[in-house]
Amino acid sequence: MLVLFLPLFLVLILIGLPVFFATLFAPGFMLLLNDMSRDIPLLFRNIYNGIDSFPLMAIPFFMLAGEVMNRGGITVRLVNFSQVFIGHVRGGLAHVNIMSSMLFAGLSGSAVADTSALGSMLIPAMEKNGYSRKFAAAITAASSVIGPIIPPSGIMIIYAYTMEVSVAALFAAGIVPGLLVGLALMAVTAVMARKHNFPKATEKATWRERGSATRLAILPLLTPVIILGGIIFGVFTPTEASAIAVAYALILSVWVLKTVKLSDLPAIFTKSAMASSVVLLIVGSAIAFKTVVSLSHAAEDLAGWVLAISDNALILLFAINILLFVVGMFLDAGPAIIILGPILAPIFIQLGIDPVHFAIIMSVNLTVGLATPPMGLVLFVASSVSGEKVESIAKAILPFLAVEIFVIFLITFFPSVSMTIPRLLGLA
């Protein structure tokens, strides 16, 4: 069963079967093949059990908060804030794109939302300013992966739910890696800007203009402060924090800034509900998948096989990063975490790796996979927004993927990079 189980699943994904159906068909077929048909009802029962979770309610709430903020014109304020501070440097709009992703990450926690919201605004602006469309789409896709790394993060909530790790600890551990990814992308952009003589976006802004942009952006920028502060200091749970984020977004957009009308809310709620249902269905099917994995004893067999190769944690971490990177090319981060987390995490915890540290390694690696060809989801979103072919974007994104991989290995082999803040706060 172990030999055929995962390959069958990957084949189904590669031929284009939706992830939800692949995560059900593969284990169901293997149960029939191994004369375990009596366990098939368990497979379907666990779809509901996987969704029926209070902690997972944070995901639709955070998605709704991000949609309200985006519809309320908050994205424009964040872009303007970024532009008055760094738009005057060479390659300014590319830097603005990255910085806006870092700021937007604290609101949505979603790479897809980041690519869609910022891409629809910045890709045309960059093209008009003299950048190629494929470069603009590539930098948007590459920087959007910061969304699920800097908290709040839907991927980290899924990992915490699956592996019973503290959400607060994961959120705290994601801050520095997310900032490092953003700074690394800016460093590559600066080198490319000098080499290719990228244009400057604007003249240097005055301090008055910077002050005005800051005043317009300060209320949205308080969102991650409220969310993280409340979670980390125990004022409310992550699920309660997500509901508070929605309330804050509604108050800000409807009554304070008055950029969203009450008549807009049904469309916003409908769009968020549809997006959330897709995520939760995949989570439910992946939990069912995980149940069959446990029945097959694949985790124990794989653990024994891995430990037989080496008991050196550093060597195994290097190998697992390569494996996760390859998996990320074909599988979305959420299902990959639910499927592989219970298999891989116990191996490394047994070797002395901190559970929070391994969670961050896995989360960041699979998040970068969202922008990795051939199946990276944000590549297709960027293609849809820009009208550029996925193949062209995939080629242009390679320099940015290289530095993101460098950051992955940096946080892997230097645990203090991600673990310092959780340890200072007493969370790890």
Coordinates of C-alpha atoms in Angstrom, one line a residue:
M1 CA 0.0 0.0 0.0
L2 CA 2.8 2.4 0.8
V3 CA 4.5 1.7 -2.5
L4 CA 1.4 2.6 -4.6
F5 CA -0.5 5.0 -2.3
L6 CA 1.2 8.4 -2.9
P7 CA 2.3 7.8 -6.5
L8 CA -1.4 7.1 -7.4
F9 CA -2.4 10.4 -5.7
L10 CA 0.3 12.3 -7.6
V11 CA -0.7 10.8 -11.0
L12 CA -4.3 11.8 -10.4
I13 CA -3.1 15.4 -9.7
L14 CA -0.9 15.4 -12.8
I15 CA -3.7 14.3 -15.1
G16 CA -5.8 17.2 -13.9
L17 CA -8.2 15.7 -11.4
P18 CA -9.2 18.4 -8.8
V19 CA -7.3 18.0 -5.5
F20 CA -10.5 17.3 -3.5
F21 CA -11.4 14.3 -5.6
A22 CA -7.8 13.0 -5.9
T23 CA -7.5 13.0 -2.1
L24 CA -10.6 10.8 -1.9
F25 CA -10.2 8.6 -4.9
A26 CA -6.6 7.6 -4.2
P27 CA -7.1 6.3 -0.7
G28 CA -10.6 4.8 -1.6
F29 CA -9.1 2.8 -4.4
M30 CA -6.2 1.6 -2.2
L31 CA -8.7 0.5 0.4
L32 CA -10.6 -1.6 -2.2
L33 CA -7.3 -3.0 -3.6
N34 CA -6.2 -4.1 -0.1
D35 CA -9.6 -5.7 0.8
M36 CA -10.4 -2.9 3.3
S37 CA -13.7 -1.7 1.8
R38 CA -15.2 -1.8 5.3
D39 CA -13.2 1.4 6.1
I40 CA -14.5 3.4 3.1
P41 CA -17.4 4.9 5.2
L42 CA -14.7 6.1 7.6
L43 CA -13.2 8.0 4.7
F44 CA -16.3 10.0 4.0
R45 CA -17.2 10.5 7.6
N46 CA -13.8 12.1 8.1
I47 CA -14.5 14.7 5.5
Y48 CA -17.1 16.2 7.8
N49 CA -15.1 15.6 10.9
G50 CA -12.1 17.4 9.3
I51 CA -14.2 20.5 8.6
D52 CA -16.2 20.5 11.9
S53 CA -13.5 22.3 13.9
F54 CA -13.6 25.6 15.9
P55 CA -10.0 26.5 15.2
L56 CA -10.5 26.1 11.4
M57 CA -13.2 28.8 11.6
A58 CA -10.3 31.3 11.6
I59 CA -9.7 30.6 7.9
P60 CA -13.0 31.9 6.5
F61 CA -13.0 34.8 8.9
F62 CA -9.5 35.9 7.9
M63 CA -10.4 35.5 4.2
L64 CA -13.5 37.6 4.8
A65 CA -11.5 40.3 6.5
G66 CA -9.0 40.4 3.6
E67 CA -11.8 40.7 1.1
V68 CA -13.5 43.5 3.0
M69 CA -10.1 45.4 3.2
N70 CA -9.4 44.8 -0.5
R71 CA -12.9 45.9 -1.6
G72 CA -12.6 48.9 0.7
G73 CA -9.6 50.3 -1.1
I74 CA -7.1 49.4 1.6
T75 CA -4.8 48.0 -1.1
V76 CA -4.5 51.4 -2.7
R77 CA -3.5 53.0 0.5
L78 CA -0.8 50.4 1.2
V79 CA 0.6 50.8 -2.3
N80 CA 0.7 54.6 -1.9
F81 CA 2.3 54.2 1.4
S82 CA 5.0 52.0 -0.1
Q83 CA 5.5 54.2 -3.1
V84 CA 6.2 57.4 -1.2
F85 CA 8.9 55.7 0.8
I86 CA 10.7 53.6 -1.9
G87 CA 9.2 54.5 -5.2
H88 CA 12.0 57.0 -6.0
V89 CA 14.8 54.3 -6.1
R90 CA 15.8 52.6 -9.3
G91 CA 13.3 49.7 -9.9
G92 CA 11.0 51.6 -7.6
L93 CA 7.7 50.0 -8.7
A94 CA 9.2 46.5 -8.3
H95 CA 10.2 47.4 -4.8
V96 CA 6.8 48.9 -4.1
N97 CA 5.3 45.6 -5.3
I98 CA 7.3 43.6 -2.8
M99 CA 6.8 46.0 0.1
S100 CA 3.0 46.1 -0.6
S101 CA 3.0 42.3 -0.4
M102 CA 4.7 42.5 3.0
L103 CA 2.1 44.9 4.3
F104 CA -0.8 43.1 2.7
A105 CA 0.3 39.9 4.2
G106 CA -0.6 41.2 7.6
L107 CA -4.2 41.7 6.5
S108 CA -5.1 38.7 4.3
G109 CA -2.7 35.8 5.0
S110 CA -3.3 34.5 1.5
A111 CA -0.9 34.3 -1.5
V112 CA -3.8 34.1 -3.9
A113 CA -5.5 37.2 -2.5
D114 CA -2.2 39.1 -2.6
T115 CA -1.6 38.1 -6.3
S116 CA -5.1 39.1 -7.3
A117 CA -5.4 42.3 -5.4
L118 CA -1.9 43.7 -6.0
G119 CA -1.4 42.2 -9.4
S120 CA -4.5 43.8 -10.9
M121 CA -3.2 47.2 -9.8
L122 CA 0.6 47.0 -10.0
I123 CA 1.1 44.8 -13.1
P124 CA -0.5 47.3 -15.5
A125 CA 1.3 50.2 -13.7
M126 CA 4.7 48.5 -14.0
E127 CA 4.1 47.7 -17.7
K128 CA 3.2 51.3 -18.3
N129 CA 6.3 52.4 -16.5
G130 CA 8.6 50.4 -18.8
Y131 CA 8.8 46.9 -17.2
S132 CA 8.0 43.8 -19.3
R133 CA 4.7 42.2 -18.5
K134 CA 6.3 38.9 -17.7
F135 CA 8.7 40.5 -15.2
A136 CA 5.8 42.4 -13.5
A137 CA 3.8 39.2 -13.2
A138 CA 6.8 37.2 -11.9
I139 CA 7.7 39.7 -9.2
T140 CA 4.0 39.8 -8.1
A141 CA 3.8 36.0 -7.9
A142 CA 7.2 35.7 -6.1
S143 CA 6.3 38.4 -3.5
S144 CA 2.8 37.0 -2.9
V145 CA 4.2 34.0 -1.1
I146 CA 5.0 36.3 1.8
G147 CA 1.3 36.4 2.5
P148 CA 1.0 33.0 4.2
I149 CA 4.4 33.5 6.0
I150 CA 3.9 36.8 7.8
P151 CA 0.9 36.3 10.1
P152 CA -2.0 35.9 10.1
S153 CA -1.5 32.7 8.0
G154 CA -4.2 30.2 6.9
I155 CA -1.5 27.6 6.2
M156 CA -0.1 27.9 9.7
I157 CA -3.6 27.6 11.2
I158 CA -4.0 24.4 9.2
Y159 CA -0.7 23.1 10.5
A160 CA -1.5 24.0 14.1
Y161 CA -4.8 22.2 13.8
T162 CA -3.3 19.1 12.2
M163 CA -0.3 18.8 14.5
E164 CA -1.6 20.4 17.7
V165 CA 1.1 23.1 17.7
S166 CA 0.4 26.6 19.2
V167 CA -0.9 29.0 16.6
A168 CA 0.5 31.9 18.6
A169 CA 4.0 30.3 18.5
L170 CA 3.7 29.7 14.7
F171 CA 2.6 33.3 14.0
A172 CA 5.4 34.7 16.1
A173 CA 7.9 32.4 14.3
G174 CA 6.7 33.5 10.9
I175 CA 7.5 37.2 11.3
V176 CA 11.3 37.1 10.7
P177 CA 11.2 34.5 7.8
G178 CA 8.5 36.6 6.1
L179 CA 10.6 39.8 6.4
L180 CA 13.7 37.9 5.2
V181 CA 11.9 36.7 2.1
G182 CA 10.8 40.3 1.3
L183 CA 14.3 41.7 1.9
A184 CA 15.9 39.0 -0.2
L185 CA 13.5 39.7 -3.1
M186 CA 14.4 43.4 -2.8
A187 CA 18.1 42.6 -2.9
V188 CA 17.6 40.6 -6.2
T189 CA 15.5 43.4 -7.6
A190 CA 18.1 46.0 -6.7
V191 CA 20.8 44.0 -8.6
M192 CA 18.5 43.5 -11.6
A193 CA 17.6 47.2 -11.6
R194 CA 21.2 48.3 -11.9
K195 CA 21.9 45.7 -14.5
H196 CA 18.9 46.4 -16.7
N197 CA 18.5 50.1 -15.9
F198 CA 15.0 49.8 -14.5
P199 CA 13.0 53.0 -14.3
K200 CA 12.3 55.0 -11.2
A201 CA 8.6 55.2 -10.4
T202 CA 8.4 58.7 -9.0
E203 CA 10.4 61.6 -7.8
K204 CA 11.5 61.4 -4.1
A205 CA 8.5 62.2 -2.0
T206 CA 8.5 65.1 0.6
W207 CA 8.2 64.4 4.2
R208 CA 4.7 66.0 4.1
E209 CA 3.7 63.5 1.4
R210 CA 5.1 60.7 3.4
G211 CA 3.2 61.9 6.5
S212 CA -0.1 62.1 4.5
A213 CA 0.4 58.6 3.1
T214 CA 1.2 57.3 6.6
R215 CA -2.0 58.8 8.1
L216 CA -4.1 57.2 5.3
A217 CA -2.4 53.8 5.9
I218 CA -2.1 53.7 9.7
L219 CA -5.6 52.3 10.5
P220 CA -5.2 49.4 8.1
L221 CA -1.7 48.7 9.3
L222 CA -3.0 48.4 12.9
T223 CA -4.9 45.2 11.8
P224 CA -1.9 42.8 12.2
V225 CA -1.0 44.6 15.5
I226 CA -4.4 44.0 16.9
I227 CA -4.5 40.4 15.7
L228 CA -1.0 39.3 16.7
G229 CA -1.0 41.3 20.0
G230 CA -4.3 39.7 21.1
I231 CA -3.2 36.2 20.2
I232 CA 0.3 36.3 21.5
F233 CA -0.6 37.9 24.8
G234 CA -3.6 35.6 25.3
V235 CA -6.3 38.2 25.0
F236 CA -8.2 36.0 22.5
T237 CA -7.9 32.8 20.6
P238 CA -6.9 32.8 16.9
T239 CA -10.5 32.1 15.9
E240 CA -11.7 35.0 18.0
A241 CA -9.0 37.1 16.6
S242 CA -10.2 36.4 13.0
A243 CA -13.7 37.5 14.0
I244 CA -12.3 40.7 15.5
A245 CA -10.4 41.2 12.3
V246 CA -13.6 41.0 10.3
A247 CA -15.4 43.4 12.7
Y248 CA -12.4 45.9 12.5
A249 CA -12.4 45.6 8.7
L250 CA -16.1 46.3 8.5
I251 CA -16.0 49.3 10.9
L252 CA -13.0 50.7 9.0
S253 CA -14.3 50.2 5.5
V254 CA -18.1 50.9 6.0
W255 CA -18.2 53.6 8.8
V256 CA -14.7 55.2 9.1
L257 CA -13.4 55.3 5.6
K258 CA -16.8 54.9 4.0
T259 CA -15.3 53.1 1.0
V260 CA -17.7 50.1 1.3
K261 CA -21.5 50.5 1.1
L262 CA -23.9 48.2 3.0
S263 CA -25.3 47.1 -0.3
D264 CA -21.8 45.8 -1.2
L265 CA -21.7 43.4 1.7
P266 CA -23.8 40.5 0.2
A267 CA -21.4 40.3 -2.8
I268 CA -18.4 40.4 -0.5
F269 CA -19.8 37.7 1.8
T270 CA -20.7 35.5 -1.2
K271 CA -17.2 35.7 -2.7
S272 CA -15.6 35.0 0.7
A273 CA -17.9 32.1 1.3
M274 CA -17.1 30.5 -2.0
A275 CA -13.4 30.9 -1.5
S276 CA -13.6 29.5 2.0
S277 CA -15.7 26.5 1.0
V278 CA -13.0 25.5 -1.5
V279 CA -10.3 25.6 1.2
L280 CA -12.4 23.8 3.8
L281 CA -13.5 21.1 1.4
I282 CA -9.8 20.4 0.6
V283 CA -9.0 20.4 4.3
G284 CA -11.8 17.9 5.0
S285 CA -10.7 15.6 2.2
A286 CA -7.1 15.8 3.3
I287 CA -8.0 14.8 6.8
A288 CA -9.8 11.8 5.4
F289 CA -6.6 11.1 3.4
K290 CA -4.6 11.4 6.6
T291 CA -6.9 8.8 8.3
V292 CA -6.2 6.2 5.5
V293 CA -2.4 7.0 5.8
S294 CA -2.6 6.1 9.5
L295 CA -4.5 2.9 8.7
S296 CA -1.8 1.9 6.2
H297 CA 0.9 2.5 8.8
A298 CA 2.8 4.5 6.1
A299 CA 4.0 7.0 8.6
E300 CA 5.7 4.3 10.8
D301 CA 7.2 2.6 7.7
L302 CA 8.5 5.8 6.2
A303 CA 10.0 6.9 9.6
G304 CA 11.9 3.6 9.9
W305 CA 13.1 4.0 6.3
V306 CA 14.3 7.6 6.8
L307 CA 16.0 6.9 10.1
A308 CA 17.8 3.9 8.4
I309 CA 19.4 6.3 5.9
S310 CA 20.9 8.6 8.6
D311 CA 20.4 9.7 12.1
N312 CA 22.0 13.1 11.4
A313 CA 19.2 15.7 11.7
L314 CA 21.0 18.2 9.4
I315 CA 21.4 15.8 6.6
L316 CA 17.8 14.7 6.9
L317 CA 16.6 18.3 7.0
F318 CA 18.4 19.0 3.8
A319 CA 16.8 16.0 2.1
I320 CA 13.4 16.8 3.4
N321 CA 13.6 20.3 2.2
I322 CA 14.3 19.0 -1.3
L323 CA 11.3 16.6 -1.0
L324 CA 9.0 19.4 0.2
F325 CA 10.1 21.7 -2.6
V326 CA 9.3 19.0 -5.2
V327 CA 6.0 18.2 -3.6
G328 CA 5.2 22.0 -3.6
M329 CA 5.6 22.0 -7.4
F330 CA 2.5 19.8 -7.7
L331 CA 0.4 20.1 -4.6
D332 CA -1.1 23.1 -2.8
A333 CA 0.3 23.9 0.6
G334 CA -2.7 23.1 2.7
P335 CA -3.3 19.5 1.6
A336 CA 0.5 18.9 1.5
I337 CA 0.8 20.0 5.2
I338 CA -2.1 17.8 6.3
I339 CA -0.9 14.8 4.4
L340 CA 2.9 15.0 5.0
G341 CA 2.9 16.8 8.4
P342 CA 1.8 13.7 10.5
I343 CA 4.3 11.6 8.5
L344 CA 7.4 13.8 8.7
A345 CA 7.0 15.9 11.9
P346 CA 7.3 13.0 14.3
I347 CA 10.6 11.9 12.6
F348 CA 12.3 15.2 13.2
I349 CA 10.8 15.8 16.7
Q350 CA 12.3 12.4 17.6
L351 CA 15.7 13.7 16.3
G352 CA 15.4 16.7 18.6
I353 CA 14.1 19.4 16.2
D354 CA 11.7 21.8 17.9
P355 CA 8.1 21.2 16.7
V356 CA 7.6 24.9 16.0
H357 CA 10.9 25.1 14.1
F358 CA 10.0 22.2 11.9
A359 CA 6.5 23.7 11.4
I360 CA 8.0 26.9 10.0
I361 CA 10.4 25.0 7.8
M362 CA 7.5 23.0 6.3
S363 CA 5.2 26.0 6.0
V364 CA 7.7 28.3 4.3
N365 CA 8.9 25.6 2.0
L366 CA 5.4 24.6 0.8
T367 CA 4.3 28.3 0.6
V368 CA 7.2 29.0 -1.8
G369 CA 5.9 26.0 -3.8
L370 CA 2.8 28.1 -4.6
A371 CA 5.0 30.1 -7.0
T372 CA 6.9 27.1 -8.3
P373 CA 6.4 25.7 -11.8
P374 CA 4.7 23.7 -13.2
M375 CA 1.6 23.7 -10.9
G376 CA 2.2 26.7 -8.6
L377 CA -1.2 28.2 -8.0
V378 CA -0.1 31.9 -7.9
L379 CA 1.5 31.5 -11.3
F380 CA -1.9 30.7 -12.8
V381 CA -3.5 33.6 -10.9
A382 CA -0.7 36.0 -12.1
S383 CA -1.2 34.7 -15.6
S384 CA -4.9 35.3 -15.4
V385 CA -4.4 38.9 -14.0
S386 CA -1.6 39.8 -16.4
G387 CA -2.7 37.9 -19.6
E388 CA 0.9 36.6 -19.8
K389 CA 1.6 32.9 -20.4
V390 CA 2.4 30.8 -17.4
E391 CA 5.6 29.5 -19.2
S392 CA 6.9 33.1 -19.6
I393 CA 6.2 33.9 -15.9
A394 CA 7.8 30.7 -14.8
K395 CA 11.0 31.5 -16.6
A396 CA 11.1 35.1 -15.3
I397 CA 10.5 34.0 -11.7
L398 CA 13.5 31.8 -11.4
P399 CA 15.9 34.4 -9.9
F400 CA 13.4 35.2 -7.2
L401 CA 12.8 31.5 -6.4
A402 CA 16.5 31.1 -6.0
V403 CA 16.7 33.6 -3.1
E404 CA 13.5 32.2 -1.6
I405 CA 15.1 28.8 -1.5
F406 CA 18.2 30.4 0.1
V407 CA 16.0 31.8 2.9
I408 CA 14.4 28.4 3.4
F409 CA 17.8 26.8 4.0
L410 CA 18.8 29.8 6.2
I411 CA 15.8 29.3 8.6
T412 CA 16.4 25.5 8.4
F413 CA 20.0 25.5 9.6
F414 CA 19.9 28.6 11.8
P415 CA 16.9 28.0 14.1
S416 CA 17.3 31.3 15.9
V417 CA 16.2 33.1 12.8
S418 CA 12.6 31.9 13.3
M419 CA 12.7 30.8 16.9
T420 CA 14.0 34.0 18.7
I421 CA 10.7 35.8 18.9
P422 CA 8.6 32.8 20.1
R423 CA 11.3 32.1 22.7
L424 CA 11.4 35.7 23.9
L425 CA 7.6 35.6 24.3
G426 CA 7.7 32.3 26.1
L427 CA 5.8 30.5 23.4
A428 CA 8.5 27.9 22.5

